[in-house]
Coordinates of C-alpha atoms and ligand atoms in Angstrom, one line a residue:
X32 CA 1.7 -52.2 -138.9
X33 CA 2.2 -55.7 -140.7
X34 CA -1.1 -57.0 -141.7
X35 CA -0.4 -60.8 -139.9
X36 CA -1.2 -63.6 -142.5
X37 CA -3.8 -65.5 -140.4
X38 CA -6.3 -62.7 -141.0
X39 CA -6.5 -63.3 -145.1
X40 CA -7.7 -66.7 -143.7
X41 CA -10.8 -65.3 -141.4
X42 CA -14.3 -65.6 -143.0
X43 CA -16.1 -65.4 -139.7
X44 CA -16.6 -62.0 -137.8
X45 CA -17.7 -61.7 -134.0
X46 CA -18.0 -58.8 -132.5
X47 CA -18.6 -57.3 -129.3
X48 CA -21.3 -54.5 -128.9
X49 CA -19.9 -52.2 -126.4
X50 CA -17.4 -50.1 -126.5
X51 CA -16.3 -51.8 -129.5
X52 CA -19.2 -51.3 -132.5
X53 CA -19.9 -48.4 -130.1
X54 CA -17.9 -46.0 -127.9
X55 CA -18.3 -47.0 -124.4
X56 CA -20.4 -45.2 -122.3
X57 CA -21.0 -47.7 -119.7
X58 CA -20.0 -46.6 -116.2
X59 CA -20.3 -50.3 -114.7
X60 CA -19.4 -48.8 -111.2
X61 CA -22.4 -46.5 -111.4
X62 CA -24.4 -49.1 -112.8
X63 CA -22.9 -51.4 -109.6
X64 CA -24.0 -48.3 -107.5
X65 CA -27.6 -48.0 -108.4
X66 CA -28.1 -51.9 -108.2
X67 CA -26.3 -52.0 -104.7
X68 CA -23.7 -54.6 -105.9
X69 CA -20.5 -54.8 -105.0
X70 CA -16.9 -54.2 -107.1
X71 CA -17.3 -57.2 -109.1
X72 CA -18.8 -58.8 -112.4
X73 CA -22.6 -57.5 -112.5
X74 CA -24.1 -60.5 -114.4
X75 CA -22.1 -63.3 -111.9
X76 CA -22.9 -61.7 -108.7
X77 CA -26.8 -61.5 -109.5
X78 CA -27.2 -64.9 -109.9
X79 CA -25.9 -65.8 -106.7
X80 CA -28.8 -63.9 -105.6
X81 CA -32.1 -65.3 -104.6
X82 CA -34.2 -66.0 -107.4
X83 CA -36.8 -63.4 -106.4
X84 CA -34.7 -60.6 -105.9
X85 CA -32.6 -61.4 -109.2
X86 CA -35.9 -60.9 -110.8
X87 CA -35.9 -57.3 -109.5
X88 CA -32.5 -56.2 -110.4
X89 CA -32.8 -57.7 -113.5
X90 CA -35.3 -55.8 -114.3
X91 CA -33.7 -52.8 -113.1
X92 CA -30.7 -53.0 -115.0
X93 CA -32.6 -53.8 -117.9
X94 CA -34.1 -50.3 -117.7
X95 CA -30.6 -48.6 -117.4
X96 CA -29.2 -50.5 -119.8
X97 CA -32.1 -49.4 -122.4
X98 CA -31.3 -45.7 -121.6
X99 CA -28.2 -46.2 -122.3
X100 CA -28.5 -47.6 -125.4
X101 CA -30.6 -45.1 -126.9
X102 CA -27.6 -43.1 -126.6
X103 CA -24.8 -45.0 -127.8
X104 CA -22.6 -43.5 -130.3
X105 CA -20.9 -45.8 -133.5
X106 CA -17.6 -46.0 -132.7
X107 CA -14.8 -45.0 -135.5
X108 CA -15.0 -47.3 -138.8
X109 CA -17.6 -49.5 -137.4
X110 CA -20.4 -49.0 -140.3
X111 CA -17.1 -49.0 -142.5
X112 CA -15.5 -52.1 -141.8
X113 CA -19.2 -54.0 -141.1
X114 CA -20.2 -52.8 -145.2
X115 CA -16.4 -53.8 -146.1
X116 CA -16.9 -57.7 -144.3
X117 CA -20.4 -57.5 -145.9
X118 CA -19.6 -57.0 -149.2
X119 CA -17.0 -60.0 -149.1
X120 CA -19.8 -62.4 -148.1
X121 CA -18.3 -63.3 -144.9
X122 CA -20.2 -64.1 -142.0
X123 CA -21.2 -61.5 -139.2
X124 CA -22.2 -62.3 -135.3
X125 CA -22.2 -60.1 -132.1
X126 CA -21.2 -61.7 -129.1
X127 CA -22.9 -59.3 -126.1
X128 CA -23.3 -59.7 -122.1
X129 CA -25.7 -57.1 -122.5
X130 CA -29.6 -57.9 -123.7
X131 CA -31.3 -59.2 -126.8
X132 CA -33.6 -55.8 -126.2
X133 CA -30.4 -53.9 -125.9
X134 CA -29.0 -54.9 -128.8
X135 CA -32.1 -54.0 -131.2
X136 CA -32.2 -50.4 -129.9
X137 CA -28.4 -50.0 -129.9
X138 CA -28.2 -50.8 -133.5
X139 CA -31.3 -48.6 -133.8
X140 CA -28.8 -45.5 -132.6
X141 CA -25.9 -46.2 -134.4
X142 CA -27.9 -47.1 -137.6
X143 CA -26.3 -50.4 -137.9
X144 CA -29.3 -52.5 -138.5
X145 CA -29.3 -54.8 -141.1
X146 CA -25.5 -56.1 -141.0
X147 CA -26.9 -59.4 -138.7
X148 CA -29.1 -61.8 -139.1
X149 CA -31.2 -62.1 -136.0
X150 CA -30.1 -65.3 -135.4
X151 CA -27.0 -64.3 -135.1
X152 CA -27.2 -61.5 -132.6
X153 CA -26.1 -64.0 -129.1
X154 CA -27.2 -61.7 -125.8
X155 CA -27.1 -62.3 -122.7
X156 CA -30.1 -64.7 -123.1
X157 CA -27.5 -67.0 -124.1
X158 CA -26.0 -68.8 -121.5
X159 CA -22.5 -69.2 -120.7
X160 CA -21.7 -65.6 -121.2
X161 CA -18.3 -64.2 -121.9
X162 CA -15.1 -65.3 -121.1
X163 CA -16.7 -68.6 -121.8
X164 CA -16.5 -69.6 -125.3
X165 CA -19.8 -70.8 -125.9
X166 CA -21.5 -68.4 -128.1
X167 CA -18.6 -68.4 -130.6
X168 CA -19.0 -72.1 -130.4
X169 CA -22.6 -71.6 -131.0
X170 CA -22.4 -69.2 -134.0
X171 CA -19.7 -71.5 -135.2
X172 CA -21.7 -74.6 -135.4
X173 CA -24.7 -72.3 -136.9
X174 CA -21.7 -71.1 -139.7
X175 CA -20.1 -74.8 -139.8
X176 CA -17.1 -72.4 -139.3
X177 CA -13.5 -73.8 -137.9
X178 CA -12.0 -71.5 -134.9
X179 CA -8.8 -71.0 -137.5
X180 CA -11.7 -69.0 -139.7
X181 CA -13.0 -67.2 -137.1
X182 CA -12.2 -64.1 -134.8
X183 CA -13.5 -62.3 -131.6
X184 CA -13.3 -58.7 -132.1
X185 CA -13.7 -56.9 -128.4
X186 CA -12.4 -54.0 -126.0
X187 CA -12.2 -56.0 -123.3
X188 CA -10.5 -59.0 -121.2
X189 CA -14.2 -60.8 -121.2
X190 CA -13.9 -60.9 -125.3
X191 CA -10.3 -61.8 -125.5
X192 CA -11.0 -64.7 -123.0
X193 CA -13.6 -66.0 -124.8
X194 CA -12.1 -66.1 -128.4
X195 CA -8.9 -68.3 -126.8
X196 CA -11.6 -70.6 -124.8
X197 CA -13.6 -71.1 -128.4
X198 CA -9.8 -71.7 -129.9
X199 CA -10.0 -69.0 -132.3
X200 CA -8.5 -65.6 -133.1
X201 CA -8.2 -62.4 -130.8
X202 CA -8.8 -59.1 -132.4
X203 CA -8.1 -56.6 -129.4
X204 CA -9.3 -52.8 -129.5
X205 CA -8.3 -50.5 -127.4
X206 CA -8.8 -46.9 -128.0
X207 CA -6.1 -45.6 -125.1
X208 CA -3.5 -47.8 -127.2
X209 CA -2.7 -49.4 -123.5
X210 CA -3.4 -52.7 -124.2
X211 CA -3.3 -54.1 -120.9
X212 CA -4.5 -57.6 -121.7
X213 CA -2.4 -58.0 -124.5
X214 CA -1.6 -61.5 -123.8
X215 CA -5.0 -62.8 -124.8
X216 CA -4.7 -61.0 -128.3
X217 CA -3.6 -62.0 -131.4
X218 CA -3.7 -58.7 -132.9
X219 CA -4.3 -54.7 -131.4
X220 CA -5.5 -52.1 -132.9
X221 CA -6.9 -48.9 -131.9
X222 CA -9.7 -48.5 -134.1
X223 CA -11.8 -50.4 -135.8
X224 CA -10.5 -47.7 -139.4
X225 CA -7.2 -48.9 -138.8
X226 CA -8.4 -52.6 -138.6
X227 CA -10.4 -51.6 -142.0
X228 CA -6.7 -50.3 -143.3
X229 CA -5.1 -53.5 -142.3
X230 CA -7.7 -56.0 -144.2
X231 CA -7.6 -53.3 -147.4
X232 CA -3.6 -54.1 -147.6
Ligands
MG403 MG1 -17.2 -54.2 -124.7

């Protein structure tokens, strides 16, 4: 693959959590199952909820959402290409629909604590979540980056959506090599090791 020129240019790293720093394990229609939604977006359909009961399943998919990160596995070239972006200075974020909570005992099982500064760690806490482009914005204000410096690195049409709404670039992985929502990408890979290769070029 041709390493494309804009990515020499990118000092700012986002990256999803699921799936992408780890190998997805999520089952959203079980997940969907146990909360007694229905086939669409978990995080927009509870908060057309009543308040009360939001509380509840919140809560609830809090819990299986913990389980499952405690067993999240790193996904290919994650610690390799997160030490690589470190040791060029450049700045690192994660961009997550799933919890602050999540997030500490993810990185706790895929021993990747220490690449982010907390501050930099947006979860669902955050509100608009993915596709909307408001936690790149916000990480890009905290960097005093510009969206032609930055990129959103994700498995999934949420991420993709997100990086064109914040205006900057589209890093899509996609371990099946399928692609299907190629159109929002700027680049696809199928591993975050041959991502690593292309930036080593
Ligand atoms: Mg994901």
């Amino acid at each position: 693959m041709t390493k494309p020129t804009w990515l020499a240019e990118i000092q700012n790293w986002i990256f999803d959590m699921d799936g992408t720093l780890t190998i997805a394990i999520h089952d959203f229609d079980e997940i969907r199952k146990e909360l007694g939604l229905k086939n669409a977006p978990i995080l927009e359909q509870i908060a057309l909820l009543p308040s009360f009961q939001q509380e509840i399943i919140l809560q609830k998919l809090h819990e299986i959402e913990l389980n499952i990160s405690m067993k999240n596995i790193r996904s290919d070239g994650a610690l390799e290409i997160l030490t690589f972006l470190k040791s060029k200075n450049l700045k690192l974020g994660i961009l997550t629909r799933n919890t602050q909570a999540s997030i500490t005992e993810t990185f706790k099982a895929i021993q990747l604590d220490g690449f982010f500064e907390d501050e930099f760690l947006i979860g669902r806490e955050f509100v608009p979540h993915k596709p909307s482009g408001a936690g790149i914005i916000h990480l890009m204000k905290l960097w005093n980056a510009k969206p032609e410096n930055t990129v959103m690195v994700g498995d999934f049409r949420y991420d993709l959506e997100a990086g064109k709404d914040a205006g900057c670039r589209t890093i899509y992985v996609d371990r099946s090599g399928e692609f299907p929502y190629k159109n929002l990408a700027d680049l696809q890979i199928t591993s975050l090791t041959e991502l690593l290769e292309l930036l080593q070029k």
